[in-house]
């Protein structure tokens, strides 16, 4: 049985709002046809998606499954349309997404090498925050991404390993640990006056701990400068380091691999050229 994207959009709106009136306003339609569409969808699927009573609307277990799957399906449809439009525009630049401040030297070298290649294609750099590259690749906003294993979500992408590096602790310049030549993880994982910053996991949740929840580089940089937190990051990501910060190698931290990632379904010659150029940089190091 085929489901229409219209039906999925209607259901997602109701499932997210848990209110038919607000969902109808969001969709720009009247409430009665929305209610009929959801009842018809339940009839076609043969399951109840929503529990309705005087207190409101709640998702059933089947409804929670459809919400998850419908979001993925609608994202895929949007991404397909975006990638198709981009493929049909021969004048468009290749979009490369990377975390702001990450792998700065590699990015500079890659852009220089691409510009000097015989089949050079204009490259637009899209800077993002922590963990956003995967979504921008999947929804067709970006063509390729610079990402980091094991921290970033690489599921479903083709990748080219570029280089492996160690990690450093970014500390307030005035903290005693900043005077050390090197550190181990045990030195930074339980500092009473300087709790380690908590980054989001791949699912968006945060690990437990006393440190602040961070997602943006600017917030993190200021918290470190104020003496409120520390963090451990790949050594090449210290390009955004402030004068109030000090970077100290963490000698037993796991290595981080910087990779170039792209959708395996792409047939773009420009993407293939960029991957070859990036591989050439790795081999030339």
mmCIF file of C-alpha atoms in Angstrom:
data_model
loop_
_atom_site.group_PDB
_atom_site.id
_atom_site.type_symbol
_atom_site.label_atom_id
_atom_site.label_comp_id
_atom_site.label_asym_id
_atom_site.label_seq_id
_atom_site.Cartn_x
_atom_site.Cartn_y
_atom_site.Cartn_z
ATOM 1 C CA UNK A 1 0.000 0.000 0.000
ATOM 2 C CA UNK A 2 1.393 3.383 -1.030
ATOM 3 C CA UNK A 3 1.223 6.394 1.264
ATOM 4 C CA UNK A 4 1.024 9.899 -0.141
ATOM 5 C CA UNK A 5 3.360 12.623 1.033
ATOM 6 C CA UNK A 6 0.311 14.795 1.726
ATOM 7 C CA UNK A 7 -0.987 12.186 4.182
ATOM 8 C CA UNK A 8 2.372 11.989 5.896
ATOM 9 C CA UNK A 9 2.609 15.777 6.208
ATOM 10 C CA UNK A 10 -0.874 15.898 7.710
ATOM 11 C CA UNK A 11 -0.062 13.162 10.202
ATOM 12 C CA UNK A 12 3.295 14.675 11.240
ATOM 13 C CA UNK A 13 1.609 18.023 11.909
ATOM 14 C CA UNK A 14 -1.027 16.418 14.148
ATOM 15 C CA UNK A 15 1.528 14.165 15.863
ATOM 16 C CA UNK A 16 3.825 17.089 16.642
ATOM 17 C CA UNK A 17 1.118 19.506 17.736
ATOM 18 C CA UNK A 18 -1.069 16.879 19.464
ATOM 19 C CA UNK A 19 -3.948 19.193 18.640
ATOM 20 C CA UNK A 20 -6.067 19.121 15.465
ATOM 21 C CA UNK A 21 -6.819 22.842 15.524
ATOM 22 C CA UNK A 22 -3.169 23.905 15.815
ATOM 23 C CA UNK A 23 -2.156 21.326 13.199
ATOM 24 C CA UNK A 24 -4.800 22.643 10.799
ATOM 25 C CA UNK A 25 -3.576 26.213 11.296
ATOM 26 C CA UNK A 26 -0.005 25.081 10.690
ATOM 27 C CA UNK A 27 -1.010 23.340 7.463
ATOM 28 C CA UNK A 28 -3.259 26.189 6.313
ATOM 29 C CA UNK A 29 -6.347 23.999 5.979
ATOM 30 C CA UNK A 30 -9.645 23.622 7.840
ATOM 31 C CA UNK A 31 -9.869 21.182 10.727
ATOM 32 C CA UNK A 32 -12.677 18.876 9.410
ATOM 33 C CA UNK A 33 -10.797 17.715 6.277
ATOM 34 C CA UNK A 34 -7.669 17.177 8.396
ATOM 35 C CA UNK A 35 -9.600 14.977 10.825
ATOM 36 C CA UNK A 36 -11.096 13.010 7.919
ATOM 37 C CA UNK A 37 -7.663 12.519 6.349
ATOM 38 C CA UNK A 38 -6.231 11.091 9.585
ATOM 39 C CA UNK A 39 -9.200 8.737 10.031
ATOM 40 C CA UNK A 40 -8.808 7.548 6.427
ATOM 41 C CA UNK A 41 -5.087 6.994 7.010
ATOM 42 C CA UNK A 42 -5.827 4.885 10.096
ATOM 43 C CA UNK A 43 -8.427 2.898 8.124
ATOM 44 C CA UNK A 44 -5.997 2.227 5.281
ATOM 45 C CA UNK A 45 -3.232 1.138 7.634
ATOM 46 C CA UNK A 46 -5.587 -0.874 9.806
ATOM 47 C CA UNK A 47 -4.200 0.559 13.056
ATOM 48 C CA UNK A 48 -5.072 3.350 15.453
ATOM 49 C CA UNK A 49 -2.465 6.084 15.287
ATOM 50 C CA UNK A 50 -3.933 8.505 17.817
ATOM 51 C CA UNK A 51 -5.823 8.208 21.066
ATOM 52 C CA UNK A 52 -8.456 10.948 21.266
ATOM 53 C CA UNK A 53 -10.363 11.944 24.393
ATOM 54 C CA UNK A 54 -11.588 15.081 26.121
ATOM 55 C CA UNK A 55 -8.116 15.778 27.491
ATOM 56 C CA UNK A 56 -6.554 15.899 24.058
ATOM 57 C CA UNK A 57 -4.640 13.769 21.575
ATOM 58 C CA UNK A 58 -1.886 11.240 22.269
ATOM 59 C CA UNK A 59 0.172 8.999 20.011
ATOM 60 C CA UNK A 60 -0.259 5.244 20.141
ATOM 61 C CA UNK A 61 2.768 2.990 19.748
ATOM 62 C CA UNK A 62 1.890 2.619 16.060
ATOM 63 C CA UNK A 63 1.608 6.395 15.844
ATOM 64 C CA UNK A 64 5.093 6.854 17.307
ATOM 65 C CA UNK A 65 6.492 4.454 14.734
ATOM 66 C CA UNK A 66 4.759 6.243 11.860
ATOM 67 C CA UNK A 67 5.940 9.642 13.148
ATOM 68 C CA UNK A 68 9.543 8.493 13.073
ATOM 69 C CA UNK A 69 9.220 6.849 9.662
ATOM 70 C CA UNK A 70 7.182 9.726 8.185
ATOM 71 C CA UNK A 71 9.801 12.275 9.190
ATOM 72 C CA UNK A 72 12.497 10.200 7.501
ATOM 73 C CA UNK A 73 10.371 9.761 4.371
ATOM 74 C CA UNK A 74 9.507 13.456 4.091
ATOM 75 C CA UNK A 75 13.135 14.419 4.667
ATOM 76 C CA UNK A 76 14.142 12.013 1.887
ATOM 77 C CA UNK A 77 11.593 13.503 -0.521
ATOM 78 C CA UNK A 78 12.774 17.033 0.259
ATOM 79 C CA UNK A 79 16.402 15.993 -0.153
ATOM 80 C CA UNK A 80 15.665 14.293 -3.481
ATOM 81 C CA UNK A 81 14.011 17.440 -4.831
ATOM 82 C CA UNK A 82 16.851 19.656 -3.592
ATOM 83 C CA UNK A 83 19.578 17.413 -5.035
ATOM 84 C CA UNK A 84 17.709 17.146 -8.350
ATOM 85 C CA UNK A 85 17.436 20.932 -8.668
ATOM 86 C CA UNK A 86 21.089 21.319 -7.775
ATOM 87 C CA UNK A 87 22.144 18.677 -10.316
ATOM 88 C CA UNK A 88 20.246 20.528 -13.038
ATOM 89 C CA UNK A 89 22.084 23.798 -12.390
ATOM 90 C CA UNK A 90 25.444 23.600 -14.127
ATOM 91 C CA UNK A 91 26.494 26.990 -12.717
ATOM 92 C CA UNK A 92 26.068 26.120 -9.070
ATOM 93 C CA UNK A 93 29.129 25.740 -6.824
ATOM 94 C CA UNK A 94 29.917 22.565 -4.928
ATOM 95 C CA UNK A 95 28.859 22.996 -1.288
ATOM 96 C CA UNK A 96 31.296 21.717 1.329
ATOM 97 C CA UNK A 97 30.113 21.798 4.945
ATOM 98 C CA UNK A 98 32.377 21.713 7.990
ATOM 99 C CA UNK A 99 32.259 22.659 11.645
ATOM 100 C CA UNK A 100 33.413 26.224 12.191
ATOM 101 C CA UNK A 101 37.029 26.170 13.326
ATOM 102 C CA UNK A 102 37.570 22.458 12.608
ATOM 103 C CA UNK A 103 40.433 21.183 10.415
ATOM 104 C CA UNK A 104 41.219 24.744 9.344
ATOM 105 C CA UNK A 105 44.638 24.039 7.803
ATOM 106 C CA UNK A 106 43.317 21.028 5.876
ATOM 107 C CA UNK A 107 40.400 23.078 4.558
ATOM 108 C CA UNK A 108 42.718 25.846 3.374
ATOM 109 C CA UNK A 109 44.992 23.364 1.584
ATOM 110 C CA UNK A 110 42.035 21.570 0.016
ATOM 111 C CA UNK A 111 40.481 24.765 -1.321
ATOM 112 C CA UNK A 112 43.833 25.858 -2.769
ATOM 113 C CA UNK A 113 44.324 22.467 -4.435
ATOM 114 C CA UNK A 114 40.797 22.430 -5.869
ATOM 115 C CA UNK A 115 41.209 25.935 -7.271
ATOM 116 C CA UNK A 116 44.408 24.867 -9.050
ATOM 117 C CA UNK A 117 43.005 21.612 -10.443
ATOM 118 C CA UNK A 118 42.522 21.371 -14.252
ATOM 119 C CA UNK A 119 38.823 20.549 -13.778
ATOM 120 C CA UNK A 120 38.333 23.168 -11.050
ATOM 121 C CA UNK A 121 34.777 23.647 -9.790
ATOM 122 C CA UNK A 122 33.806 26.593 -7.562
ATOM 123 C CA UNK A 123 33.447 25.478 -3.938
ATOM 124 C CA UNK A 124 31.150 27.195 -1.448
ATOM 125 C CA UNK A 125 32.092 26.598 2.208
ATOM 126 C CA UNK A 126 29.141 26.206 4.568
ATOM 127 C CA UNK A 127 30.150 26.546 8.236
ATOM 128 C CA UNK A 128 27.996 24.827 10.836
ATOM 129 C CA UNK A 129 27.916 23.946 14.511
ATOM 130 C CA UNK A 130 28.749 20.648 16.197
ATOM 131 C CA UNK A 131 27.025 17.601 14.718
ATOM 132 C CA UNK A 132 25.147 19.414 11.947
ATOM 133 C CA UNK A 133 27.090 18.126 8.921
ATOM 134 C CA UNK A 134 25.227 14.807 8.645
ATOM 135 C CA UNK A 135 21.820 16.467 8.449
ATOM 136 C CA UNK A 136 23.009 18.962 5.852
ATOM 137 C CA UNK A 137 24.382 16.130 3.706
ATOM 138 C CA UNK A 138 21.240 14.038 4.060
ATOM 139 C CA UNK A 139 18.832 16.848 3.192
ATOM 140 C CA UNK A 140 20.792 17.842 0.089
ATOM 141 C CA UNK A 141 21.950 21.236 1.360
ATOM 142 C CA UNK A 142 25.606 20.165 1.101
ATOM 143 C CA UNK A 143 27.413 17.931 -1.385
ATOM 144 C CA UNK A 144 30.381 16.914 0.762
ATOM 145 C CA UNK A 145 31.425 17.344 4.384
ATOM 146 C CA UNK A 146 34.547 17.373 6.486
ATOM 147 C CA UNK A 147 33.737 15.191 9.490
ATOM 148 C CA UNK A 148 35.494 13.458 12.364
ATOM 149 C CA UNK A 149 35.442 9.817 13.376
ATOM 150 C CA UNK A 150 34.377 8.689 16.000
ATOM 151 C CA UNK A 151 32.477 11.858 16.975
ATOM 152 C CA UNK A 152 30.326 12.614 13.911
ATOM 153 C CA UNK A 153 27.456 10.607 12.449
ATOM 154 C CA UNK A 154 28.887 8.865 9.371
ATOM 155 C CA UNK A 155 26.138 6.248 8.978
ATOM 156 C CA UNK A 156 25.217 5.694 5.331
ATOM 157 C CA UNK A 157 27.926 7.915 3.833
ATOM 158 C CA UNK A 158 30.904 7.081 1.657
ATOM 159 C CA UNK A 159 34.098 8.442 3.214
ATOM 160 C CA UNK A 160 37.724 9.126 2.400
ATOM 161 C CA UNK A 161 40.122 9.203 5.354
ATOM 162 C CA UNK A 162 42.326 12.291 5.233
ATOM 163 C CA UNK A 163 44.461 12.281 8.380
ATOM 164 C CA UNK A 164 44.684 11.047 11.950
ATOM 165 C CA UNK A 165 45.576 13.288 14.861
ATOM 166 C CA UNK A 166 45.694 13.461 18.617
ATOM 167 C CA UNK A 167 43.635 15.650 20.910
ATOM 168 C CA UNK A 168 44.289 18.632 23.152
ATOM 169 C CA UNK A 169 42.626 20.094 26.213
ATOM 170 C CA UNK A 170 41.508 23.705 25.846
ATOM 171 C CA UNK A 171 41.869 25.372 29.238
ATOM 172 C CA UNK A 172 41.600 28.861 30.735
ATOM 173 C CA UNK A 173 45.055 30.436 30.611
ATOM 174 C CA UNK A 174 44.927 31.164 34.353
ATOM 175 C CA UNK A 175 44.191 27.585 35.457
ATOM 176 C CA UNK A 176 47.046 25.524 37.001
ATOM 177 C CA UNK A 177 46.548 22.723 34.445
ATOM 178 C CA UNK A 178 47.392 25.199 31.681
ATOM 179 C CA UNK A 179 50.994 25.243 32.950
ATOM 180 C CA UNK A 180 51.480 21.530 32.225
ATOM 181 C CA UNK A 181 53.338 20.365 29.095
ATOM 182 C CA UNK A 182 51.027 17.368 28.676
ATOM 183 C CA UNK A 183 47.997 15.813 30.316
ATOM 184 C CA UNK A 184 46.177 12.477 30.479
ATOM 185 C CA UNK A 185 42.419 12.010 30.441
ATOM 186 C CA UNK A 186 42.344 11.352 34.182
ATOM 187 C CA UNK A 187 43.729 14.862 34.732
ATOM 188 C CA UNK A 188 40.772 16.558 33.039
ATOM 189 C CA UNK A 189 37.785 14.291 33.645
ATOM 190 C CA UNK A 190 37.104 15.264 37.254
ATOM 191 C CA UNK A 191 38.419 18.763 37.936
ATOM 192 C CA UNK A 192 36.234 20.167 40.759
ATOM 193 C CA UNK A 193 36.519 23.816 39.747
ATOM 194 C CA UNK A 194 36.556 23.182 35.986
ATOM 195 C CA UNK A 195 34.016 20.544 34.840
ATOM 196 C CA UNK A 196 34.489 19.224 31.333
ATOM 197 C CA UNK A 197 32.002 20.531 28.752
ATOM 198 C CA UNK A 198 29.270 18.135 27.629
ATOM 199 C CA UNK A 199 28.795 17.746 23.877
ATOM 200 C CA UNK A 200 25.599 16.268 22.433
ATOM 201 C CA UNK A 201 25.617 12.602 21.502
ATOM 202 C CA UNK A 202 24.710 11.507 17.967
ATOM 203 C CA UNK A 203 21.051 11.286 19.007
ATOM 204 C CA UNK A 204 21.106 14.861 20.331
ATOM 205 C CA UNK A 205 21.000 13.912 24.026
ATOM 206 C CA UNK A 206 23.686 14.955 26.501
ATOM 207 C CA UNK A 207 25.682 12.708 28.852
ATOM 208 C CA UNK A 208 25.242 13.216 32.573
ATOM 209 C CA UNK A 209 27.749 15.370 34.388
ATOM 210 C CA UNK A 210 28.344 18.698 36.112
ATOM 211 C CA UNK A 211 29.788 20.481 33.060
ATOM 212 C CA UNK A 212 27.727 22.863 30.910
ATOM 213 C CA UNK A 213 25.807 21.575 27.884
ATOM 214 C CA UNK A 214 27.346 23.132 24.778
ATOM 215 C CA UNK A 215 26.615 23.033 21.071
ATOM 216 C CA UNK A 216 28.047 26.254 19.634
ATOM 217 C CA UNK A 217 31.721 27.165 19.371
ATOM 218 C CA UNK A 218 31.109 30.747 20.491
ATOM 219 C CA UNK A 219 29.371 29.678 23.709
ATOM 220 C CA UNK A 220 32.077 27.157 24.437
ATOM 221 C CA UNK A 221 34.915 29.599 23.807
ATOM 222 C CA UNK A 222 33.465 32.146 26.195
ATOM 223 C CA UNK A 223 32.780 29.607 28.936
ATOM 224 C CA UNK A 224 36.402 28.433 28.770
ATOM 225 C CA UNK A 225 37.689 32.024 28.835
ATOM 226 C CA UNK A 226 35.532 32.685 31.919
ATOM 227 C CA UNK A 227 37.028 29.691 33.714
ATOM 228 C CA UNK A 228 33.742 27.748 33.746
ATOM 229 C CA UNK A 229 34.682 24.680 31.706
ATOM 230 C CA UNK A 230 37.354 22.852 29.717
ATOM 231 C CA UNK A 231 37.121 20.582 26.706
ATOM 232 C CA UNK A 232 39.094 17.965 24.790
ATOM 233 C CA UNK A 233 39.084 18.335 20.998
ATOM 234 C CA UNK A 234 41.127 17.302 17.937
ATOM 235 C CA UNK A 235 44.345 19.301 17.807
ATOM 236 C CA UNK A 236 43.470 20.858 14.434
ATOM 237 C CA UNK A 237 40.227 22.295 15.823
ATOM 238 C CA UNK A 238 42.083 24.784 17.993
ATOM 239 C CA UNK A 239 41.993 27.336 15.167
ATOM 240 C CA UNK A 240 39.222 29.165 17.065
ATOM 241 C CA UNK A 241 41.340 29.338 20.260
ATOM 242 C CA UNK A 242 41.160 32.690 22.080
ATOM 243 C CA UNK A 243 44.133 34.476 23.731
ATOM 244 C CA UNK A 244 42.528 33.553 27.080
ATOM 245 C CA UNK A 245 42.867 29.836 26.199
ATOM 246 C CA UNK A 246 45.763 27.398 26.381
ATOM 247 C CA UNK A 247 45.922 24.082 24.470
ATOM 248 C CA UNK A 248 47.708 21.179 26.183
ATOM 249 C CA UNK A 249 48.167 17.752 24.505
ATOM 250 C CA UNK A 250 46.178 14.910 26.082
ATOM 251 C CA UNK A 251 48.521 12.043 25.353
ATOM 252 C CA UNK A 252 46.167 9.108 26.033
ATOM 253 C CA UNK A 253 43.058 10.537 24.343
ATOM 254 C CA UNK A 254 41.847 8.402 21.407
ATOM 255 C CA UNK A 255 43.015 9.494 17.984
ATOM 256 C CA UNK A 256 40.546 11.308 15.740
ATOM 257 C CA UNK A 257 40.312 10.655 12.000
ATOM 258 C CA UNK A 258 39.288 13.526 9.744
ATOM 259 C CA UNK A 259 37.298 12.281 6.752
ATOM 260 C CA UNK A 260 35.602 13.648 3.666
ATOM 261 C CA UNK A 261 32.021 12.311 3.470
ATOM 262 C CA UNK A 262 29.385 12.309 0.733
ATOM 263 C CA UNK A 263 26.170 10.544 -0.263
ATOM 264 C CA UNK A 264 26.926 7.159 -1.900
ATOM 265 C CA UNK A 265 24.169 7.729 -4.457
ATOM 266 C CA UNK A 266 25.807 10.808 -5.966
ATOM 267 C CA UNK A 267 26.890 10.747 -9.603
ATOM 268 C CA UNK A 268 28.432 14.220 -9.465
ATOM 269 C CA UNK A 269 31.710 14.532 -11.338
ATOM 270 C CA UNK A 270 32.513 17.571 -9.198
ATOM 271 C CA UNK A 271 32.224 15.510 -6.019
ATOM 272 C CA UNK A 272 34.428 12.795 -7.530
ATOM 273 C CA UNK A 273 37.018 15.413 -8.471
ATOM 274 C CA UNK A 274 37.011 16.885 -4.965
ATOM 275 C CA UNK A 275 37.454 13.444 -3.404
ATOM 276 C CA UNK A 276 40.429 12.715 -5.705
ATOM 277 C CA UNK A 277 41.977 16.060 -4.788
ATOM 278 C CA UNK A 278 41.514 15.405 -1.071
ATOM 279 C CA UNK A 279 43.036 11.933 -1.403
ATOM 280 C CA UNK A 280 45.989 13.476 -3.191
ATOM 281 C CA UNK A 281 46.574 15.820 -0.264
ATOM 282 C CA UNK A 282 46.643 12.849 2.103
ATOM 283 C CA UNK A 283 49.110 10.974 -0.047
ATOM 284 C CA UNK A 284 51.305 14.051 -0.342
ATOM 285 C CA UNK A 285 51.675 14.485 3.434
#
